[in-house]
mmCIF file of C-alpha atoms in Angstrom:
data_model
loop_
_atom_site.group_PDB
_atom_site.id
_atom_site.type_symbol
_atom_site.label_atom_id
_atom_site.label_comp_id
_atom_site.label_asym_id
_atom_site.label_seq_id
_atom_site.Cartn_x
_atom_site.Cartn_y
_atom_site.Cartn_z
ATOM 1 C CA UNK P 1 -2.665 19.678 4.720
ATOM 2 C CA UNK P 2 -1.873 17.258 7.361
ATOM 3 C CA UNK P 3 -2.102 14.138 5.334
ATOM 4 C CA UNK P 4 -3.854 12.357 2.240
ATOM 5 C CA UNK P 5 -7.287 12.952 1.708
ATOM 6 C CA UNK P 6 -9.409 11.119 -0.035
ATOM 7 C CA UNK P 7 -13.468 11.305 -0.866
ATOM 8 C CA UNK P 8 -16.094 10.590 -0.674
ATOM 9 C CA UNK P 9 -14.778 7.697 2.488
ATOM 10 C CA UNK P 10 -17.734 5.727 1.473
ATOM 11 C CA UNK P 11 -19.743 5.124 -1.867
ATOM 12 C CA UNK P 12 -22.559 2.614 -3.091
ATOM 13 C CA UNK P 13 -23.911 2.862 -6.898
ATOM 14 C CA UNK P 14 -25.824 1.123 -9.260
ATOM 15 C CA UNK P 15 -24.264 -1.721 -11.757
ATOM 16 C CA UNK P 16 -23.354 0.337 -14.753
ATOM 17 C CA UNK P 17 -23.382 3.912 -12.931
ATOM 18 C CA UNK P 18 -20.504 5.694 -13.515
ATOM 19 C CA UNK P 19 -18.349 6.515 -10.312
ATOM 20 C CA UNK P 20 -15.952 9.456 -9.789
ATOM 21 C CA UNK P 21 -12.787 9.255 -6.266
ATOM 22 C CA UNK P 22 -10.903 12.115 -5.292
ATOM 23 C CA UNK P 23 -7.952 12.475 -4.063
ATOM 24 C CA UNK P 24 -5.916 15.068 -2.457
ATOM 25 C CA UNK P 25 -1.848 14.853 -1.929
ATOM 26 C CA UNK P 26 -0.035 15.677 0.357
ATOM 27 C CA UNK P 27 1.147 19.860 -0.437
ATOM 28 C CA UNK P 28 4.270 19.824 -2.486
ATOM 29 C CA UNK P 29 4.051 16.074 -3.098
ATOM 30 C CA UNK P 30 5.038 15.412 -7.118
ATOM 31 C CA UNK P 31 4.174 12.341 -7.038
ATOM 32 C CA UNK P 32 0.461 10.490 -6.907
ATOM 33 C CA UNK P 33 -0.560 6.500 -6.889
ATOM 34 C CA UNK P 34 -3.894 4.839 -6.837
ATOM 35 C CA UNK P 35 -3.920 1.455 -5.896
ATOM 36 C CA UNK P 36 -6.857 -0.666 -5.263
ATOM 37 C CA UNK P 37 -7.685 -3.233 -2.454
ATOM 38 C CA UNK P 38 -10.152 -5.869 -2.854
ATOM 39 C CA UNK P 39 -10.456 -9.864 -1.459
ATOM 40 C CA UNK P 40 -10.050 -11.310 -3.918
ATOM 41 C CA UNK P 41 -6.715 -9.489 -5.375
ATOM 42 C CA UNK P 42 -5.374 -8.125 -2.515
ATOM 43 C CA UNK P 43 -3.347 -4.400 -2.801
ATOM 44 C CA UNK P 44 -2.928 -3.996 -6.528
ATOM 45 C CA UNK P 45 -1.218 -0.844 -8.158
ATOM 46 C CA UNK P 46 -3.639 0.945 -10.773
ATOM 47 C CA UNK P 47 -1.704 4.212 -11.791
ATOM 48 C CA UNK P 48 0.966 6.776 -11.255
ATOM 49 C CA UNK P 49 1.541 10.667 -11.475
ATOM 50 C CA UNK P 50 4.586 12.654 -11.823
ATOM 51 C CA UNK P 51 4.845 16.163 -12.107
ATOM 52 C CA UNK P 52 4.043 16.776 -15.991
ATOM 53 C CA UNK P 53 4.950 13.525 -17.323
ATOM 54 C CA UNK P 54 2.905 10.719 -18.619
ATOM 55 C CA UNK P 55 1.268 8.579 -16.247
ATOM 56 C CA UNK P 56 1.976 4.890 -15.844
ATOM 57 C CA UNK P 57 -1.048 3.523 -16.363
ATOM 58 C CA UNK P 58 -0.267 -0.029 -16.712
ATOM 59 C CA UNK P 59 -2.041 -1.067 -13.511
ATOM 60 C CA UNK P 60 -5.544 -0.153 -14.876
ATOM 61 C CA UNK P 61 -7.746 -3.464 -15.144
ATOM 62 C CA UNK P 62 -9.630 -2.217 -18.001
ATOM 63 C CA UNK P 63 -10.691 0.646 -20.281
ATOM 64 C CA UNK P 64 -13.586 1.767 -18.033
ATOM 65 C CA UNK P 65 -10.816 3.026 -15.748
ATOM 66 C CA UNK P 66 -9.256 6.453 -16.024
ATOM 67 C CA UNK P 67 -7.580 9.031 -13.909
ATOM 68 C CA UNK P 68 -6.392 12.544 -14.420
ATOM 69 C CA UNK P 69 -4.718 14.880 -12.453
ATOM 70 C CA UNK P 70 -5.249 18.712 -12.518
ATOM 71 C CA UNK P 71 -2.589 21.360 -12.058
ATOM 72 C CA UNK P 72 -0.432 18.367 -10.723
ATOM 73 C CA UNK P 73 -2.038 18.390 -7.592
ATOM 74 C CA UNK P 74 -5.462 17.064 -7.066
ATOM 75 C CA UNK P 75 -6.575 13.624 -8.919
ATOM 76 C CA UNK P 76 -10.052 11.924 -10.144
ATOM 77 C CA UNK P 77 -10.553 8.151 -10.731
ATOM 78 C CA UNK P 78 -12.909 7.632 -12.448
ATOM 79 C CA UNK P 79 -14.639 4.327 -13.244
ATOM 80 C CA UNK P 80 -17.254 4.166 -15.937
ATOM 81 C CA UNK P 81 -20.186 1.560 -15.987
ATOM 82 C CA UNK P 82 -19.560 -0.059 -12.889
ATOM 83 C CA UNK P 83 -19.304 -3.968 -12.541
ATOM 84 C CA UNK P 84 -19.918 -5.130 -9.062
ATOM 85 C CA UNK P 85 -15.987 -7.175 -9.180
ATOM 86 C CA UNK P 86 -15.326 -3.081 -9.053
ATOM 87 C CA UNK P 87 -16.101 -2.776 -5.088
ATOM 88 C CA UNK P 88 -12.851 -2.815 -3.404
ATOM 89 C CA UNK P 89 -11.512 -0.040 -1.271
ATOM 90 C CA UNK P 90 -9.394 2.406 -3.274
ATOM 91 C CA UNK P 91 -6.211 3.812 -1.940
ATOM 92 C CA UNK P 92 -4.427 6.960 -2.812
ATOM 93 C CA UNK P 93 -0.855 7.409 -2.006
ATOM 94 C CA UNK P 94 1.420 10.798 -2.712
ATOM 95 C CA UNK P 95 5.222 11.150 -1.748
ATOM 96 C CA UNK P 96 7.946 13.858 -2.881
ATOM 97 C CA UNK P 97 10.377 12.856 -5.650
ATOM 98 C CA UNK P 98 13.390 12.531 -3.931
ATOM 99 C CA UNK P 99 17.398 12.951 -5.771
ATOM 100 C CA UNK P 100 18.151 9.281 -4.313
ATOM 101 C CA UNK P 101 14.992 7.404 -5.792
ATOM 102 C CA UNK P 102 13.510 6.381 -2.489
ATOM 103 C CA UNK P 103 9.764 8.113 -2.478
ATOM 104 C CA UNK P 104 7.999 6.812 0.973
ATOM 105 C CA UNK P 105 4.153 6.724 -0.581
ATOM 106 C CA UNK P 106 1.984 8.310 2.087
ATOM 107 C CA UNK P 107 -1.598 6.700 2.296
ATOM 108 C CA UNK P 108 -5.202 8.508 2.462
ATOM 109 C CA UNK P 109 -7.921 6.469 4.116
ATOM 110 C CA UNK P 110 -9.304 5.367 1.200
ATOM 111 C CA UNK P 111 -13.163 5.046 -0.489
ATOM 112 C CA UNK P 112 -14.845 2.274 -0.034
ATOM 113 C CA UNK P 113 -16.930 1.226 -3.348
ATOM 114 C CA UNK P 114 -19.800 -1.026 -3.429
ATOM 115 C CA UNK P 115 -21.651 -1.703 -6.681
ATOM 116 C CA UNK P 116 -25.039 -3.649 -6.241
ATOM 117 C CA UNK Z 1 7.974 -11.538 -11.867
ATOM 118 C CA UNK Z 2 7.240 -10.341 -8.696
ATOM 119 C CA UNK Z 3 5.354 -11.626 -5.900
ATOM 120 C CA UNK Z 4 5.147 -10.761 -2.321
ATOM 121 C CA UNK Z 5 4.357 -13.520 0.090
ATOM 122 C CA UNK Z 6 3.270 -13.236 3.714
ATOM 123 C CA UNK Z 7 2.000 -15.850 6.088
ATOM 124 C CA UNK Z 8 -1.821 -14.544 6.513
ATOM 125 C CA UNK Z 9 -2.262 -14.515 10.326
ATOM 126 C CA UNK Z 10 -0.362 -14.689 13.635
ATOM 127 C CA UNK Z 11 -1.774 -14.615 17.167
ATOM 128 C CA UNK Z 12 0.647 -13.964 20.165
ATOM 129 C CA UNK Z 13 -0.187 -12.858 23.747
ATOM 130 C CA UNK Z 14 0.371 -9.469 24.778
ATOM 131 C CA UNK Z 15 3.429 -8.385 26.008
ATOM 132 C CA UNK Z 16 5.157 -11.568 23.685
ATOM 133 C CA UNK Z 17 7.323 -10.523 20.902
ATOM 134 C CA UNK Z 18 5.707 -11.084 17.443
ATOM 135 C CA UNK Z 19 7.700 -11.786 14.080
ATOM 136 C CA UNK Z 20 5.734 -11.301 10.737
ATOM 137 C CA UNK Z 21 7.899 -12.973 7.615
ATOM 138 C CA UNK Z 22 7.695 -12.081 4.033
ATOM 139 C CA UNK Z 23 9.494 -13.359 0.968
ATOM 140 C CA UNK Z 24 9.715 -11.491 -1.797
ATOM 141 C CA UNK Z 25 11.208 -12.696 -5.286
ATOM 142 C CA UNK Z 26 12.695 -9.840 -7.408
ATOM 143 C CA UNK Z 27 16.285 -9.022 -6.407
ATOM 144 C CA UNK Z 28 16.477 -5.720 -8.045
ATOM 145 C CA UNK Z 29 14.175 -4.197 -4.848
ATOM 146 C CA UNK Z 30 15.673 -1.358 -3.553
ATOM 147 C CA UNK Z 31 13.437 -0.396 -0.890
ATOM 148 C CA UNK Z 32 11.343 -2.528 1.614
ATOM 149 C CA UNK Z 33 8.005 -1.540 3.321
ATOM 150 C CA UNK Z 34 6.244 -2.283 6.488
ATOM 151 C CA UNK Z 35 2.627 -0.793 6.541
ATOM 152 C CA UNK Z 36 -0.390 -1.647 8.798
ATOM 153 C CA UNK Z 37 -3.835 -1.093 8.368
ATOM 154 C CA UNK Z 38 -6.160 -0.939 11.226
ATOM 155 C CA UNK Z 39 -9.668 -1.785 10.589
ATOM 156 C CA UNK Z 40 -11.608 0.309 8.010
ATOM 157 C CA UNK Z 41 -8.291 2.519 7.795
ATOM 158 C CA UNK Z 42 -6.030 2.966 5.652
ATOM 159 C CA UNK Z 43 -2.315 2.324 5.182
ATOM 160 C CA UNK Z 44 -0.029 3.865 7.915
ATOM 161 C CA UNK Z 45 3.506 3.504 7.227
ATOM 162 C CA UNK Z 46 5.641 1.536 9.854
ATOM 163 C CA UNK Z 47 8.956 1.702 8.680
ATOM 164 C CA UNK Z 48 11.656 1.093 5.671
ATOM 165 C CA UNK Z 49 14.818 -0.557 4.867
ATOM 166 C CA UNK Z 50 17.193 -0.113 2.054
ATOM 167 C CA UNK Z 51 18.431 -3.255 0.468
ATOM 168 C CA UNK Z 52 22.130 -2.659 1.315
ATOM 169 C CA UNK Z 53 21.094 -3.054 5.279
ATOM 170 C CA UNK Z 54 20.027 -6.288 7.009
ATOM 171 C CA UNK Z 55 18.632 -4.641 10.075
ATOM 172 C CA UNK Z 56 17.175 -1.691 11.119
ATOM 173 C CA UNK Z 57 15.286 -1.023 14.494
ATOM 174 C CA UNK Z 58 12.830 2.077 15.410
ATOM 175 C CA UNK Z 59 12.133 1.970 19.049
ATOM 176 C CA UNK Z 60 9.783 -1.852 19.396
ATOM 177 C CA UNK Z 61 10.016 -2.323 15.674
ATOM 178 C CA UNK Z 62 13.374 -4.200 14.207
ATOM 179 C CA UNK Z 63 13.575 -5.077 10.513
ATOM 180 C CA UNK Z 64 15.600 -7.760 9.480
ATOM 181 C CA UNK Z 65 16.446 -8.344 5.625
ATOM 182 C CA UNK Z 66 18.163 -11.505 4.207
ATOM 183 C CA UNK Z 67 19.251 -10.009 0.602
ATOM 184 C CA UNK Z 68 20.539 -13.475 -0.309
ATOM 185 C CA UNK Z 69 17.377 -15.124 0.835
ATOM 186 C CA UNK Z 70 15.484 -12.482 -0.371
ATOM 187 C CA UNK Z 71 13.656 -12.525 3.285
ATOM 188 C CA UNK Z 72 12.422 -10.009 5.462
ATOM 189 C CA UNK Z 73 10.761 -9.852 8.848
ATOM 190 C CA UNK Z 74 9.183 -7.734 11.212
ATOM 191 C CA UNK Z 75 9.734 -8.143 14.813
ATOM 192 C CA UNK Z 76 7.184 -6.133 17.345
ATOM 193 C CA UNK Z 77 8.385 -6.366 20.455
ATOM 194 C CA UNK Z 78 6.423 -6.485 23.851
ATOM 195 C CA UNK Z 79 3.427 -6.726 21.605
ATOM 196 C CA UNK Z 80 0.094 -4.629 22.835
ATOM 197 C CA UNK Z 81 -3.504 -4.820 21.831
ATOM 198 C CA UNK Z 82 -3.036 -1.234 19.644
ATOM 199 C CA UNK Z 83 -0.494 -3.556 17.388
ATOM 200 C CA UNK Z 84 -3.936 -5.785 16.341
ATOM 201 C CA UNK Z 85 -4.038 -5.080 12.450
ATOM 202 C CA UNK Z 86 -3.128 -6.293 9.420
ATOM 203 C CA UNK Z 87 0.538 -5.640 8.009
ATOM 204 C CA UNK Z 88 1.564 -5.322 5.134
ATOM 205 C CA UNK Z 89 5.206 -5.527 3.527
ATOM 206 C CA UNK Z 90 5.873 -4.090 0.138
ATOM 207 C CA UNK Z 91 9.023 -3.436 -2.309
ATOM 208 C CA UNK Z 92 9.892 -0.562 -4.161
ATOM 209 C CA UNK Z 93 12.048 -1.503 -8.031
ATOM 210 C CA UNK Z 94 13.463 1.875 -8.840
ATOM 211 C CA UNK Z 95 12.855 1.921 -12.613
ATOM 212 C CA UNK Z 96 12.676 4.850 -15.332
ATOM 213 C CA UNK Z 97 8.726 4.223 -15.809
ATOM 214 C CA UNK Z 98 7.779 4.733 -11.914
ATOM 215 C CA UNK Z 99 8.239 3.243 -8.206
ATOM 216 C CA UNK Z 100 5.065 1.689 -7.998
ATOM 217 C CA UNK Z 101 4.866 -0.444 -4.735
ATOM 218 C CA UNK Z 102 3.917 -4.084 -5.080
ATOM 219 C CA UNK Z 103 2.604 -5.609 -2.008
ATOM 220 C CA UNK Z 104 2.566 -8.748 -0.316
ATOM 221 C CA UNK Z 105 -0.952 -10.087 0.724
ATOM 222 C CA UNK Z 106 -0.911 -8.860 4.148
ATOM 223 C CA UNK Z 107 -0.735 -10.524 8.022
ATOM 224 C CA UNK Z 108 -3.513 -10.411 10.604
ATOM 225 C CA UNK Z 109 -1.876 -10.192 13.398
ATOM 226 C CA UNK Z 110 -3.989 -10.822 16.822
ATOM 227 C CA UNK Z 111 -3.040 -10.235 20.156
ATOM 228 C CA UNK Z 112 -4.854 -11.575 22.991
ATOM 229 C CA UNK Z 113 -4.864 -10.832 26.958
#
């Protein structure tokens, strides 16, 4: 694919819904990040993929937040009984793991979450 | 810690140069980000520098990185209306665990006729 893909671009839920974001990589990138971007905190990191080992999850705000990635390619974030602080636009990144350590982190547009 | 610090707007003319600044406070970053983000996009990747350079320039973009100082800039130069975003730099800490980019809290920059 040409780039990062993200959906759905836009979604608006319920308080205490439960909300699933996809994301697809770039092809062939190892590597996946979701980061989240809201007013209040600016760009935060939430969690990171590589290949088949465990994911750094230490950016996750709470336990309602989880993500998984299937057959190392395409990742789910899912959020579960929604608080409204939860709206913030969500950004997925991928980039190839690279021998010298530097992995430029390619964006997708983002979804844009709004919890009423 | 770490902690990314911008100034959170700018305003030049068009066809002005335009320098966006950004401290950043752990000395073990490796890499250095530009990004911008134009509105309701997402991040588009400027350009990079490795901490053993202090400059690097890509065509109207030069990046300029005081290791000691722990300060780096963007310069944009002859500044157009496209350039109208928000930019945002970011470091890279190569560590065993992940390269998870922290971010700094992003410049508007507007440029005006």
């Amino acid at each position: 694919g040409a780039g990062v893909s993200q959906s759905p671009s836009n979604k608006v839920t319920e308080k205490g819904k439960d909300v699933e974001l996809r994301c697809d990589p770039i092809s062939g990138h190892t590597a996946l990040y979701w980061y989240r971007q809201s007013l209040g905190q600016g760009l935060e990191f939430l969690i990171y993929f590589q290949g088949n080992s465990a994911p750094d999850k230490s950016g996750l705000p709470s336990d309602r937040f989880s993500a998984e990635r299937t057959g190392g390619s395409v990742s789910t974030l899912t959020i579960q009984r929604t608080q409204q602080e939860d709206s913030a636009v969500y950004l997925c990144a991928s980039s190839l793991e690279s021998a010298g350590g530097r992995e430029t982190q390619y964006f997708g547009p983002g979804t844009r979450l709004l919890v009423l | 810690g770490e902690d990314v610090e911008q100034s959170l707007f700018l305003s030049v003319r068009e066809g002005d140069s335009s320098v966006i600044n950004c401290t950043y406070t752990d000395s073990s970053s490796t890499y250095l980000y530009w990004y911008k983000q134009e509105p309701g996009a997402g991040l588009q990747l400027l350009t990079y520098i490795f901490s053993n350079m202090d400059m690097k320039q890509d065509q109207r973009l030069t990046v300029l990185l005081n290791k000691k100082d722990k300060h780096l800039s963007l310069r944009i130069a002859d500044t157009q209306t496209g350039d109208s975003a928000i930019y945002f730099c970011a470091e890279i800490i190569l560590t065993g665990g992940g390269n998870k980019l922290t971010f700094g809290t992003g410049t508007q920059l507007k440029v005006e006729l």
